[in-house]
mmCIF file of C-alpha atoms and ligand atoms in Angstrom:
data_model
loop_
_atom_site.group_PDB
_atom_site.id
_atom_site.type_symbol
_atom_site.label_atom_id
_atom_site.label_comp_id
_atom_site.label_asym_id
_atom_site.label_seq_id
_atom_site.Cartn_x
_atom_site.Cartn_y
_atom_site.Cartn_z
ATOM 1 C CA MET A 285 58.188 85.338 92.733
ATOM 2 C CA MET A 286 60.736 88.127 92.440
ATOM 3 C CA LEU A 287 63.096 88.125 89.450
ATOM 4 C CA LEU A 288 66.556 89.262 90.529
ATOM 5 C CA ASP A 289 67.524 91.438 87.586
ATOM 6 C CA GLY A 290 71.316 91.623 87.512
ATOM 7 C CA LYS A 291 71.412 93.454 84.231
ATOM 8 C CA LYS A 292 69.416 96.390 85.584
ATOM 9 C CA LEU A 293 71.377 96.654 88.830
ATOM 10 C CA ALA A 294 74.706 96.346 86.964
ATOM 11 C CA GLN A 295 73.647 99.257 84.767
ATOM 12 C CA GLU A 296 72.903 101.372 87.854
ATOM 13 C CA ILE A 297 76.323 100.517 89.316
ATOM 14 C CA LYS A 298 77.975 101.436 86.017
ATOM 15 C CA GLU A 299 76.193 104.812 85.882
ATOM 16 C CA ASP A 300 77.650 105.640 89.296
ATOM 17 C CA LEU A 301 81.107 104.436 88.220
ATOM 18 C CA LYS A 302 81.019 106.653 85.123
ATOM 19 C CA ILE A 303 80.827 109.669 87.420
ATOM 20 C CA ARG A 304 83.731 108.442 89.563
ATOM 21 C CA VAL A 305 85.861 107.790 86.461
ATOM 22 C CA ALA A 306 85.050 111.272 85.146
ATOM 23 C CA ASN A 307 85.929 112.831 88.517
ATOM 24 C CA MET A 308 89.312 111.177 88.440
ATOM 25 C CA ALA A 309 89.855 112.265 84.862
ATOM 26 C CA ASN A 310 89.181 115.849 86.029
ATOM 27 C CA ASN A 311 92.007 115.344 88.518
ATOM 28 C CA GLY A 312 94.307 114.154 85.747
ATOM 29 C CA VAL A 313 94.020 110.406 86.433
ATOM 30 C CA GLU A 314 92.974 108.129 83.590
ATOM 31 C CA THR A 315 91.636 104.938 85.167
ATOM 32 C CA SER A 316 93.113 101.930 83.417
ATOM 33 C CA LEU A 317 92.817 98.152 83.430
ATOM 34 C CA ALA A 318 95.339 95.761 81.880
ATOM 35 C CA VAL A 319 93.865 92.455 80.713
ATOM 36 C CA VAL A 320 96.222 89.595 79.901
ATOM 37 C CA LEU A 321 94.932 86.734 77.782
ATOM 38 C CA VAL A 322 97.078 83.691 77.001
ATOM 39 C CA GLY A 323 96.017 81.328 74.231
ATOM 40 C CA ASP A 324 92.833 81.041 72.241
ATOM 41 C CA ASN A 325 90.162 79.609 74.522
ATOM 42 C CA PRO A 326 86.969 80.905 72.839
ATOM 43 C CA ALA A 327 85.092 81.475 76.127
ATOM 44 C CA SER A 328 88.036 83.465 77.514
ATOM 45 C CA HIS A 329 88.086 85.610 74.380
ATOM 46 C CA THR A 330 84.368 86.318 74.795
ATOM 47 C CA TYR A 331 84.834 87.283 78.457
ATOM 48 C CA VAL A 332 87.797 89.548 77.684
ATOM 49 C CA ASN A 333 85.864 91.234 74.861
ATOM 50 C CA MET A 334 82.995 91.942 77.272
ATOM 51 C CA LYS A 335 85.399 93.381 79.854
ATOM 52 C CA GLU A 336 86.926 95.634 77.193
ATOM 53 C CA LYS A 337 83.462 96.833 76.221
ATOM 54 C CA ASP A 338 82.611 97.607 79.866
ATOM 55 C CA CYS A 339 85.816 99.643 80.175
ATOM 56 C CA HIS A 340 84.976 101.508 77.012
ATOM 57 C CA ASP A 341 81.424 102.270 78.253
ATOM 58 C CA LEU A 342 82.784 103.767 81.478
ATOM 59 C CA GLY A 343 85.691 105.731 80.032
ATOM 60 C CA ILE A 344 88.270 103.357 81.508
ATOM 61 C CA ARG A 345 91.363 102.788 79.375
ATOM 62 C CA SER A 346 91.754 99.071 78.703
ATOM 63 C CA LEU A 347 95.133 97.668 77.759
ATOM 64 C CA ARG A 348 94.859 94.251 76.218
ATOM 65 C CA TYR A 349 97.756 91.796 75.978
ATOM 66 C CA ASP A 350 97.078 88.785 73.758
ATOM 67 C CA LEU A 351 99.843 86.235 74.202
ATOM 68 C CA PRO A 352 100.226 83.020 72.200
ATOM 69 C CA ALA A 353 99.217 79.692 73.811
ATOM 70 C CA ASP A 354 102.858 78.552 74.020
ATOM 71 C CA THR A 355 104.001 81.642 75.985
ATOM 72 C CA ASP A 356 106.570 80.587 78.591
ATOM 73 C CA GLU A 357 106.308 81.408 82.274
ATOM 74 C CA ALA A 358 109.223 83.877 82.270
ATOM 75 C CA THR A 359 107.600 85.953 79.517
ATOM 76 C CA LEU A 360 104.271 86.088 81.311
ATOM 77 C CA LEU A 361 105.865 86.924 84.668
ATOM 78 C CA GLY A 362 107.966 89.587 82.924
ATOM 79 C CA LEU A 363 104.831 91.226 81.546
ATOM 80 C CA ILE A 364 103.184 91.187 84.982
ATOM 81 C CA ASP A 365 106.297 92.796 86.531
ATOM 82 C CA GLN A 366 106.166 95.501 83.889
ATOM 83 C CA LEU A 367 102.449 96.167 84.565
ATOM 84 C CA ASN A 368 103.055 96.163 88.329
ATOM 85 C CA ALA A 369 105.695 98.868 87.892
ATOM 86 C CA ASP A 370 103.617 100.996 85.510
ATOM 87 C CA GLU A 371 102.051 103.873 87.502
ATOM 88 C CA GLY A 372 99.523 104.377 84.731
ATOM 89 C CA VAL A 373 98.043 100.877 85.178
ATOM 90 C CA HIS A 374 95.592 100.592 88.086
ATOM 91 C CA GLY A 375 94.170 97.105 87.654
ATOM 92 C CA ILE A 376 95.711 93.882 86.316
ATOM 93 C CA LEU A 377 93.643 90.898 85.332
ATOM 94 C CA VAL A 378 95.004 87.615 84.012
ATOM 95 C CA GLN A 379 92.157 85.758 82.342
ATOM 96 C CA LEU A 380 91.809 82.195 83.629
ATOM 97 C CA PRO A 381 92.148 79.363 82.842
ATOM 98 C CA LEU A 382 95.758 79.536 81.688
ATOM 99 C CA PRO A 383 97.211 76.895 79.354
ATOM 100 C CA LYS A 384 98.201 73.765 81.296
ATOM 101 C CA HIS A 385 101.977 74.328 81.144
ATOM 102 C CA LEU A 386 101.672 77.561 83.166
ATOM 103 C CA ASP A 387 101.405 77.513 86.967
ATOM 104 C CA GLU A 388 98.240 79.528 87.630
ATOM 105 C CA GLN A 389 98.930 80.135 91.320
ATOM 106 C CA LYS A 390 102.474 81.311 90.628
ATOM 107 C CA VAL A 391 101.212 83.749 88.005
ATOM 108 C CA ILE A 392 98.501 85.086 90.329
ATOM 109 C CA ARG A 393 101.051 85.516 93.133
ATOM 110 C CA ALA A 394 103.103 87.782 90.852
ATOM 111 C CA ILE A 395 100.319 90.396 90.607
ATOM 112 C CA ASP A 396 100.694 93.443 92.883
ATOM 113 C CA PRO A 397 97.844 93.028 95.436
ATOM 114 C CA ALA A 398 97.027 96.746 95.057
ATOM 115 C CA LYS A 399 96.227 96.061 91.376
ATOM 116 C CA ASP A 400 94.571 92.652 91.918
ATOM 117 C CA VAL A 401 91.046 93.630 90.863
ATOM 118 C CA ASP A 402 89.934 89.971 90.720
ATOM 119 C CA CYS A 403 90.856 89.526 94.406
ATOM 120 C CA PHE A 404 92.815 86.340 93.653
ATOM 121 C CA THR A 405 96.243 87.018 95.215
ATOM 122 C CA PRO A 406 97.027 85.363 98.577
ATOM 123 C CA VAL A 407 97.204 88.792 100.251
ATOM 124 C CA ASN A 408 93.713 89.753 99.121
ATOM 125 C CA VAL A 409 92.287 86.296 99.799
ATOM 126 C CA GLY A 410 93.773 86.546 103.308
ATOM 127 C CA LEU A 411 92.273 89.983 103.879
ATOM 128 C CA LEU A 412 88.918 88.617 102.745
ATOM 129 C CA ALA A 413 89.226 85.627 105.081
ATOM 130 C CA THR A 414 89.892 87.958 108.021
ATOM 131 C CA GLY A 415 86.804 89.980 107.117
ATOM 132 C CA LYS A 416 88.685 93.071 105.907
ATOM 133 C CA PRO A 417 88.811 92.805 102.105
ATOM 134 C CA VAL A 418 90.319 95.605 100.020
ATOM 135 C CA PHE A 419 88.797 94.263 96.818
ATOM 136 C CA ALA A 420 85.537 92.368 96.582
ATOM 137 C CA PRO A 421 85.776 89.054 94.712
ATOM 138 C CA CYS A 422 83.726 89.773 91.584
ATOM 139 C CA THR A 423 81.162 86.975 91.262
ATOM 140 C CA PRO A 424 80.580 86.501 95.016
ATOM 141 C CA ALA A 425 80.284 90.237 95.654
ATOM 142 C CA GLY A 426 77.925 90.547 92.703
ATOM 143 C CA ILE A 427 75.685 87.868 94.217
ATOM 144 C CA VAL A 428 75.581 89.502 97.655
ATOM 145 C CA ARG A 429 74.903 92.920 96.116
ATOM 146 C CA LEU A 430 72.070 91.552 93.996
ATOM 147 C CA ILE A 431 70.388 89.901 96.977
ATOM 148 C CA LYS A 432 70.705 92.953 99.223
ATOM 149 C CA ALA A 433 69.710 95.498 96.591
ATOM 150 C CA ASN A 434 66.419 93.646 96.227
ATOM 151 C CA GLY A 435 65.726 94.072 99.927
ATOM 152 C CA LEU A 436 66.253 90.409 100.796
ATOM 153 C CA GLU A 437 67.646 89.464 104.192
ATOM 154 C CA ILE A 438 70.898 87.473 104.494
ATOM 155 C CA ALA A 439 71.603 87.707 108.247
ATOM 156 C CA GLY A 440 70.540 84.559 110.070
ATOM 157 C CA LYS A 441 69.631 82.732 106.872
ATOM 158 C CA ASP A 442 70.829 79.263 105.907
ATOM 159 C CA VAL A 443 72.915 79.717 102.783
ATOM 160 C CA VAL A 444 73.944 76.634 100.804
ATOM 161 C CA ILE A 445 76.606 77.152 98.136
ATOM 162 C CA VAL A 446 77.146 74.232 95.762
ATOM 163 C CA ASN A 447 80.726 75.011 94.738
ATOM 164 C CA ARG A 448 84.081 75.095 96.537
ATOM 165 C CA SER A 449 86.242 76.830 93.939
ATOM 166 C CA ASN A 450 88.557 79.755 94.678
ATOM 167 C CA ILE A 451 86.553 81.925 92.293
ATOM 168 C CA VAL A 452 83.024 81.286 93.524
ATOM 169 C CA GLY A 453 82.373 79.096 96.573
ATOM 170 C CA LYS A 454 85.180 79.896 98.982
ATOM 171 C CA PRO A 455 85.123 83.705 98.616
ATOM 172 C CA LEU A 456 81.309 83.694 98.685
ATOM 173 C CA MET A 457 81.444 81.770 101.952
ATOM 174 C CA HIS A 458 83.499 84.598 103.484
ATOM 175 C CA LEU A 459 81.177 87.324 102.215
ATOM 176 C CA MET A 460 78.107 85.447 103.446
ATOM 177 C CA LEU A 461 79.714 85.018 106.881
ATOM 178 C CA MET A 462 80.410 88.752 106.915
ATOM 179 C CA GLU A 463 76.666 89.182 106.271
ATOM 180 C CA ASN A 464 75.921 86.931 109.277
ATOM 181 C CA ALA A 465 74.522 84.003 107.314
ATOM 182 C CA THR A 466 74.918 80.378 108.392
ATOM 183 C CA VAL A 467 76.892 78.910 105.514
ATOM 184 C CA THR A 468 77.161 75.398 104.112
ATOM 185 C CA ILE A 469 79.502 74.590 101.246
ATOM 186 C CA ALA A 470 78.532 71.560 99.165
ATOM 187 C CA HIS A 471 80.516 69.921 96.344
ATOM 188 C CA SER A 472 80.824 66.749 94.305
ATOM 189 C CA ARG A 473 81.577 64.625 97.390
ATOM 190 C CA THR A 474 78.675 65.939 99.475
ATOM 191 C CA ALA A 475 76.431 63.155 100.726
ATOM 192 C CA ASP A 476 72.721 63.622 100.031
ATOM 193 C CA LEU A 477 73.074 66.865 98.080
ATOM 194 C CA LYS A 478 69.326 67.242 97.605
ATOM 195 C CA GLU A 479 68.634 67.172 101.322
ATOM 196 C CA VAL A 480 71.420 69.678 101.980
ATOM 197 C CA CYS A 481 70.077 72.017 99.279
ATOM 198 C CA LYS A 482 66.535 71.705 100.602
ATOM 199 C CA ARG A 483 67.667 73.216 103.898
ATOM 200 C CA ALA A 484 68.692 76.427 102.142
ATOM 201 C CA ASP A 485 66.918 79.744 102.563
ATOM 202 C CA ILE A 486 69.373 80.957 99.912
ATOM 203 C CA LEU A 487 70.639 78.367 97.431
ATOM 204 C CA VAL A 488 73.608 79.200 95.190
ATOM 205 C CA ALA A 489 74.040 76.751 92.309
ATOM 206 C CA ALA A 490 77.485 76.945 90.677
ATOM 207 C CA VAL A 491 78.290 73.483 89.422
ATOM 208 C CA GLY A 492 78.421 73.900 85.655
ATOM 209 C CA ARG A 493 75.769 71.265 84.825
ATOM 210 C CA LYS A 494 72.891 72.348 82.689
ATOM 211 C CA GLU A 495 69.633 72.610 84.650
ATOM 212 C CA MET A 496 70.745 70.095 87.280
ATOM 213 C CA PHE A 497 68.828 71.901 90.041
ATOM 214 C CA ASP A 498 65.103 71.298 89.633
ATOM 215 C CA GLU A 499 62.319 71.788 92.182
ATOM 216 C CA SER A 500 63.370 68.656 94.097
ATOM 217 C CA TYR A 501 66.476 70.558 95.354
ATOM 218 C CA VAL A 502 64.642 73.674 96.499
ATOM 219 C CA LYS A 503 62.716 74.538 99.663
ATOM 220 C CA PRO A 504 59.511 76.415 98.802
ATOM 221 C CA GLY A 505 60.104 80.128 99.371
ATOM 222 C CA ALA A 506 63.894 79.911 98.950
ATOM 223 C CA VAL A 507 65.995 82.515 97.147
ATOM 224 C CA VAL A 508 67.760 80.779 94.245
ATOM 225 C CA ILE A 509 70.935 82.125 92.645
ATOM 226 C CA ASP A 510 72.061 80.515 89.397
ATOM 227 C CA VAL A 511 75.762 81.029 88.709
ATOM 228 C CA GLY A 512 76.320 78.236 86.205
ATOM 229 C CA VAL A 513 77.015 78.976 82.567
ATOM 230 C CA ASN A 514 76.422 76.067 80.211
ATOM 231 C CA ARG A 515 75.996 75.736 76.468
ATOM 232 C CA THR A 516 73.149 73.716 74.993
ATOM 233 C CA PRO A 517 73.898 71.568 71.911
ATOM 234 C CA GLU A 518 72.225 74.352 69.901
ATOM 235 C CA GLY A 519 74.789 76.818 71.272
ATOM 236 C CA LYS A 520 72.386 78.645 73.605
ATOM 237 C CA LEU A 521 73.242 79.566 77.178
ATOM 238 C CA ALA A 522 71.664 77.585 80.010
ATOM 239 C CA GLY A 523 72.078 77.826 83.770
ATOM 240 C CA ASP A 524 72.478 75.175 86.455
ATOM 241 C CA VAL A 525 68.905 75.819 87.600
ATOM 242 C CA ALA A 526 65.862 74.512 85.723
ATOM 243 C CA PHE A 527 64.271 77.963 85.809
ATOM 244 C CA ASP A 528 60.760 76.968 84.690
ATOM 245 C CA LYS A 529 60.519 74.279 87.353
ATOM 246 C CA VAL A 530 62.068 76.244 90.209
ATOM 247 C CA ALA A 531 60.633 79.748 89.642
ATOM 248 C CA PRO A 532 57.085 78.732 90.698
ATOM 249 C CA ILE A 533 58.260 77.667 94.178
ATOM 250 C CA ALA A 534 61.104 80.167 94.779
ATOM 251 C CA SER A 535 60.503 83.521 96.490
ATOM 252 C CA ALA A 536 63.213 85.092 94.311
ATOM 253 C CA ILE A 537 65.406 83.775 91.516
ATOM 254 C CA THR A 538 68.039 85.014 89.085
ATOM 255 C CA PRO A 539 67.543 84.478 85.382
ATOM 256 C CA CYS A 540 70.302 82.405 83.759
ATOM 257 C CA VAL A 541 71.126 85.270 81.427
ATOM 258 C CA GLY A 542 71.025 88.759 82.934
ATOM 259 C CA GLY A 543 71.464 87.585 86.530
ATOM 260 C CA VAL A 544 74.881 86.921 88.041
ATOM 261 C CA GLY A 545 76.952 87.481 84.869
ATOM 262 C CA PRO A 546 76.388 91.250 84.500
ATOM 263 C CA MET A 547 76.908 91.698 88.248
ATOM 264 C CA THR A 548 80.313 89.980 88.037
ATOM 265 C CA ARG A 549 81.325 92.403 85.295
ATOM 266 C CA ALA A 550 80.052 95.440 87.196
ATOM 267 C CA ILE A 551 82.017 94.524 90.331
ATOM 268 C CA LEU A 552 85.176 94.108 88.246
ATOM 269 C CA MET A 553 84.692 97.660 86.997
ATOM 270 C CA GLU A 554 84.011 98.867 90.540
ATOM 271 C CA ASN A 555 87.243 97.229 91.743
ATOM 272 C CA THR A 556 89.167 98.888 88.915
ATOM 273 C CA VAL A 557 87.796 102.299 89.847
ATOM 274 C CA ARG A 558 88.596 101.598 93.513
ATOM 275 C CA ALA A 559 92.173 100.604 92.589
ATOM 276 C CA ALA A 560 92.597 103.904 90.742
ATOM 277 C CA GLU A 561 91.056 105.920 93.593
ATOM 278 C CA ASN A 562 93.300 104.154 96.135
ATOM 279 C CA ARG A 563 96.498 105.222 94.371
HETATM 280 P P1 LIG B 191 84.687 74.660 89.056
HETATM 281 O O1 LIG B 191 84.627 73.541 88.075
HETATM 282 O O2 LIG B 191 85.993 75.084 89.619
HETATM 283 O O3 LIG B 191 83.745 74.293 90.303
HETATM 284 C C1 LIG B 191 82.589 73.531 90.182
HETATM 285 C C2 LIG B 191 82.131 73.127 91.568
HETATM 286 O O4 LIG B 191 80.960 72.345 91.437
HETATM 287 C C3 LIG B 191 83.160 72.283 92.311
HETATM 288 O O5 LIG B 191 83.222 72.660 93.658
HETATM 289 C C4 LIG B 191 82.612 70.857 92.160
HETATM 290 O O6 LIG B 191 82.928 70.000 93.239
HETATM 291 C C5 LIG B 191 81.126 71.119 92.156
HETATM 292 N N1 LIG B 191 80.408 70.045 91.472
HETATM 293 C C6 LIG B 191 80.625 69.550 90.243
HETATM 294 N N2 LIG B 191 79.744 68.560 89.966
HETATM 295 C C7 LIG B 191 78.955 68.430 91.056
HETATM 296 C C8 LIG B 191 77.868 67.593 91.388
HETATM 297 N N3 LIG B 191 77.405 66.663 90.541
HETATM 298 N N4 LIG B 191 77.296 67.745 92.586
HETATM 299 C C9 LIG B 191 77.756 68.672 93.452
HETATM 300 N N5 LIG B 191 78.777 69.501 93.196
HETATM 301 C C10 LIG B 191 79.367 69.391 92.011
HETATM 302 O O7 LIG B 191 83.966 75.867 88.353
HETATM 303 P P2 LIG B 191 83.893 77.428 88.724
HETATM 304 O O8 LIG B 191 83.775 77.590 90.197
HETATM 305 O O9 LIG B 191 84.941 78.152 88.018
HETATM 306 O O10 LIG B 191 82.505 77.802 88.015
HETATM 307 C C11 LIG B 191 81.299 77.117 88.335
HETATM 308 C C12 LIG B 191 80.231 77.486 87.325
HETATM 309 O O11 LIG B 191 79.941 78.865 87.445
HETATM 310 C C13 LIG B 191 80.619 77.287 85.860
HETATM 311 O O12 LIG B 191 79.467 76.924 85.127
HETATM 312 C C14 LIG B 191 81.104 78.645 85.434
HETATM 313 O O13 LIG B 191 80.965 78.835 84.034
HETATM 314 C C15 LIG B 191 80.160 79.520 86.212
HETATM 315 N N6 LIG B 191 80.677 80.858 86.504
HETATM 316 C C16 LIG B 191 79.875 81.905 86.231
HETATM 317 C C17 LIG B 191 80.276 83.184 86.530
HETATM 318 C C18 LIG B 191 79.356 84.312 86.244
HETATM 319 O O14 LIG B 191 79.754 85.462 86.369
HETATM 320 N N7 LIG B 191 78.101 84.054 85.893
HETATM 321 C C19 LIG B 191 81.594 83.466 87.090
HETATM 322 C C20 LIG B 191 82.336 82.282 87.435
HETATM 323 C C21 LIG B 191 81.883 81.031 87.133
HETATM 324 P P3 LIG B 191 84.440 69.472 93.502
HETATM 325 O O15 LIG B 191 85.156 70.644 94.097
HETATM 326 O O16 LIG B 191 84.235 68.353 94.437
HETATM 327 O O17 LIG B 191 84.985 69.068 92.171
#
């Protein structure tokens, strides 16, 4: 069984990015990422702190905007307009989820596609769907990179993705099609989920249910990618895959911690550097 070490690969990607950031600095361009956080969702705060740390590690200037939970739409859209117009800002990221009273899609639509390092705007989603993305969607691209960097084949494989969200499942479907996989998307209304999963050469579990995927969902020899992030009652992190049960039959598997998460962060940094280079 091969352990797909996202932490190690993310570090390699970051070492390369450090050089690109330094090269731009030599040309007088300070790469910068604006991160907008509305409200006090603890998980969102943790994610934003990690993104700030990544920027710091790479020499990217991070501009953080902490807005109160009751921020109105006009204020948030005004801030995005200001960041769009600012030549010194290369990437803009609005941390999701937003408080319920804000229209997430409307806010995303306001971001300049050239600065949309999450690849969430309709323009960038459309470019992805036509097979010509400018930015790679972070989690999906991290997954594909991790599989390929470990020398595993995607072309011709049956890929089953259990997730149909705009952040994970749908963009991953496009990337997997670009890699010539045969893709199935499963979700909460899929009939006979176990049987569908058991057909997978590459199984991507992204449901958000602690250790739901045990060996009964996995074909022996499959590559298993665990995207889910769950908290145990003791406050520890757990994936969607029951690692100890699945690892013995998988040909390759990501750890719950140090697998997909660090890759997502590395691709965000790569997109930010690309946004700066594209200017
Ligand atoms: P969503 O809640 O938007 O999506 C969950 C998906 O799982 C939906 O498509 C849902 O189906 C499906 N689902 C839920 N329950 C079942 C079930 N019992 N059987 C089959 N399918 C089911 O979450 P996200 O896409 O935002 O995130 C998914 C998970 O991945 C979360 O745990 C999140 O924390 C994690 N994550 C991790 C990242 C990382 O970098 N490691 C990045 C992004 C997310 P339906 O559409 O029918 O409701």
